[in-house]
Amino acid sequence: NTTVTNATPCAGASFTLALQASLTDLGLTYQWQSSTAGAGGPYANNGLGTASTQVTSTTVPTWYHVVVTCSGSPGTSNPVAVSPTLTASCYCTATENNQEASGITNVIFNTINNTSASNVEYTDFSAQSTSIAQGNAYSLSVSVNSANGNNLYVKAWFDWNHNGSFTDAGEEFDLGVTTAGSGILTTSIAVPFTSNLGSTFMRVRARLNNATVDPCGAENKGEAEDYSINIVPGVPCSGTPAPGNTTTTN
């Protein structure tokens, strides 16, 4: 059997492949191979190595085996499946300096409607999930509260490509700023047709008195929250458009 140190790693995280049985015979050669089509293959070398173990990574479900050759006679190990799985721990941390009761009090996005306290620096709400379709647009509404009546800047990020990062192009959305301490900010989120299907993450973050809101690291007073979203296929257009008559107005 092929073994793996982590069968459900974060996308792009390293793991080690090996053989269940320890082979000590001299003259053995190894060739690791992978397949994204299933346990039955087809398999190819795909840049994998020729040592008895292999350190690699993947962002999509992948099956691995190794071909061991002795005196020209190859034997193939039983494959192992590695399925990258996104959890909150796969993403960068969001912390706060000088934490106070300023932050997010409510998030509404499609079927998510979550009310929370605004006195913590970060909360993992990924147990709450909603399904959204490629090509559709959805309203995101974020309510915020400032303990001292100061402005709060709010941004949101969507990991469209499921790579465990919020810093890729097209993943950041600016909801703006409150002008009286508390308020509701909204924006429209268009789901790209190029986004990957399946479960991924949305992060919402508020920061006090500073328009530079980043998804990662420490901010000065505010709050960050993570949610799960499930991307489903969009419905492509079909048929022949019937535009009707053309009119001209002077």
Short mmCIF file of N, CA and C in Angstrom, two decimals, residues 2 8 10 27 63 66 116 125-126 131 153-154 157 169 193 218 233 236:
data_model
loop_
_atom_site.label_atom_id
_atom_site.label_comp_id
_atom_site.label_asym_id
_atom_site.label_seq_id
_atom_site.Cartn_x
_atom_site.Cartn_y
_atom_site.Cartn_z
N THR A 2 0.34 2.31 -0.65
CA THR A 2 0.95 3.63 -0.57
C THR A 2 0.41 4.33 0.67
N THR A 8 -5.86 14.70 3.87
CA THR A 8 -6.74 15.86 3.66
C THR A 8 -5.99 17.15 4.01
N CYS A 10 -4.34 21.04 3.60
CA CYS A 10 -4.76 22.31 3.01
C CYS A 10 -4.27 22.36 1.56
N GLY A 27 19.41 -2.54 -5.31
CA GLY A 27 19.12 -2.48 -6.74
C GLY A 27 17.70 -2.10 -7.10
N TRP A 63 -4.64 10.99 -6.91
CA TRP A 63 -4.27 9.64 -6.47
C TRP A 63 -2.79 9.42 -6.79
N VAL A 66 3.46 4.24 -6.57
CA VAL A 66 4.86 4.20 -6.95
C VAL A 66 5.13 2.88 -7.67
N SER A 116 -23.76 38.75 15.81
CA SER A 116 -22.71 38.39 16.76
C SER A 116 -22.28 39.61 17.55
N PHE A 125 -16.85 31.34 11.90
CA PHE A 125 -18.25 31.00 11.69
C PHE A 125 -18.41 30.07 10.49
N SER A 126 -17.39 29.28 10.18
CA SER A 126 -17.44 28.44 8.99
C SER A 126 -18.46 27.31 9.09
N SER A 131 -24.95 28.28 -0.40
CA SER A 131 -24.59 27.89 -1.76
C SER A 131 -24.86 29.04 -2.72
N TYR A 153 -14.03 50.90 8.60
CA TYR A 153 -13.86 50.51 7.20
C TYR A 153 -14.04 48.99 7.10
N VAL A 154 -14.74 48.54 6.06
CA VAL A 154 -15.09 47.12 5.94
C VAL A 154 -14.72 46.61 4.55
N TRP A 157 -13.47 39.21 1.46
CA TRP A 157 -12.64 38.45 0.51
C TRP A 157 -13.28 37.09 0.26
N ALA A 169 -6.13 38.16 -7.44
CA ALA A 169 -6.89 39.19 -8.14
C ALA A 169 -8.37 38.83 -8.18
N PHE A 193 -17.55 32.99 -13.34
CA PHE A 193 -17.75 31.68 -13.97
C PHE A 193 -16.48 30.83 -13.86
N ALA A 218 -2.25 41.66 12.00
CA ALA A 218 -2.83 42.43 13.10
C ALA A 218 -3.31 43.78 12.59
N PRO A 233 -22.52 24.98 -9.98
CA PRO A 233 -22.45 25.40 -11.39
C PRO A 233 -23.51 26.43 -11.73
N PRO A 236 -25.67 28.14 -17.92
CA PRO A 236 -25.24 28.92 -19.10
C PRO A 236 -26.43 29.30 -19.96
#
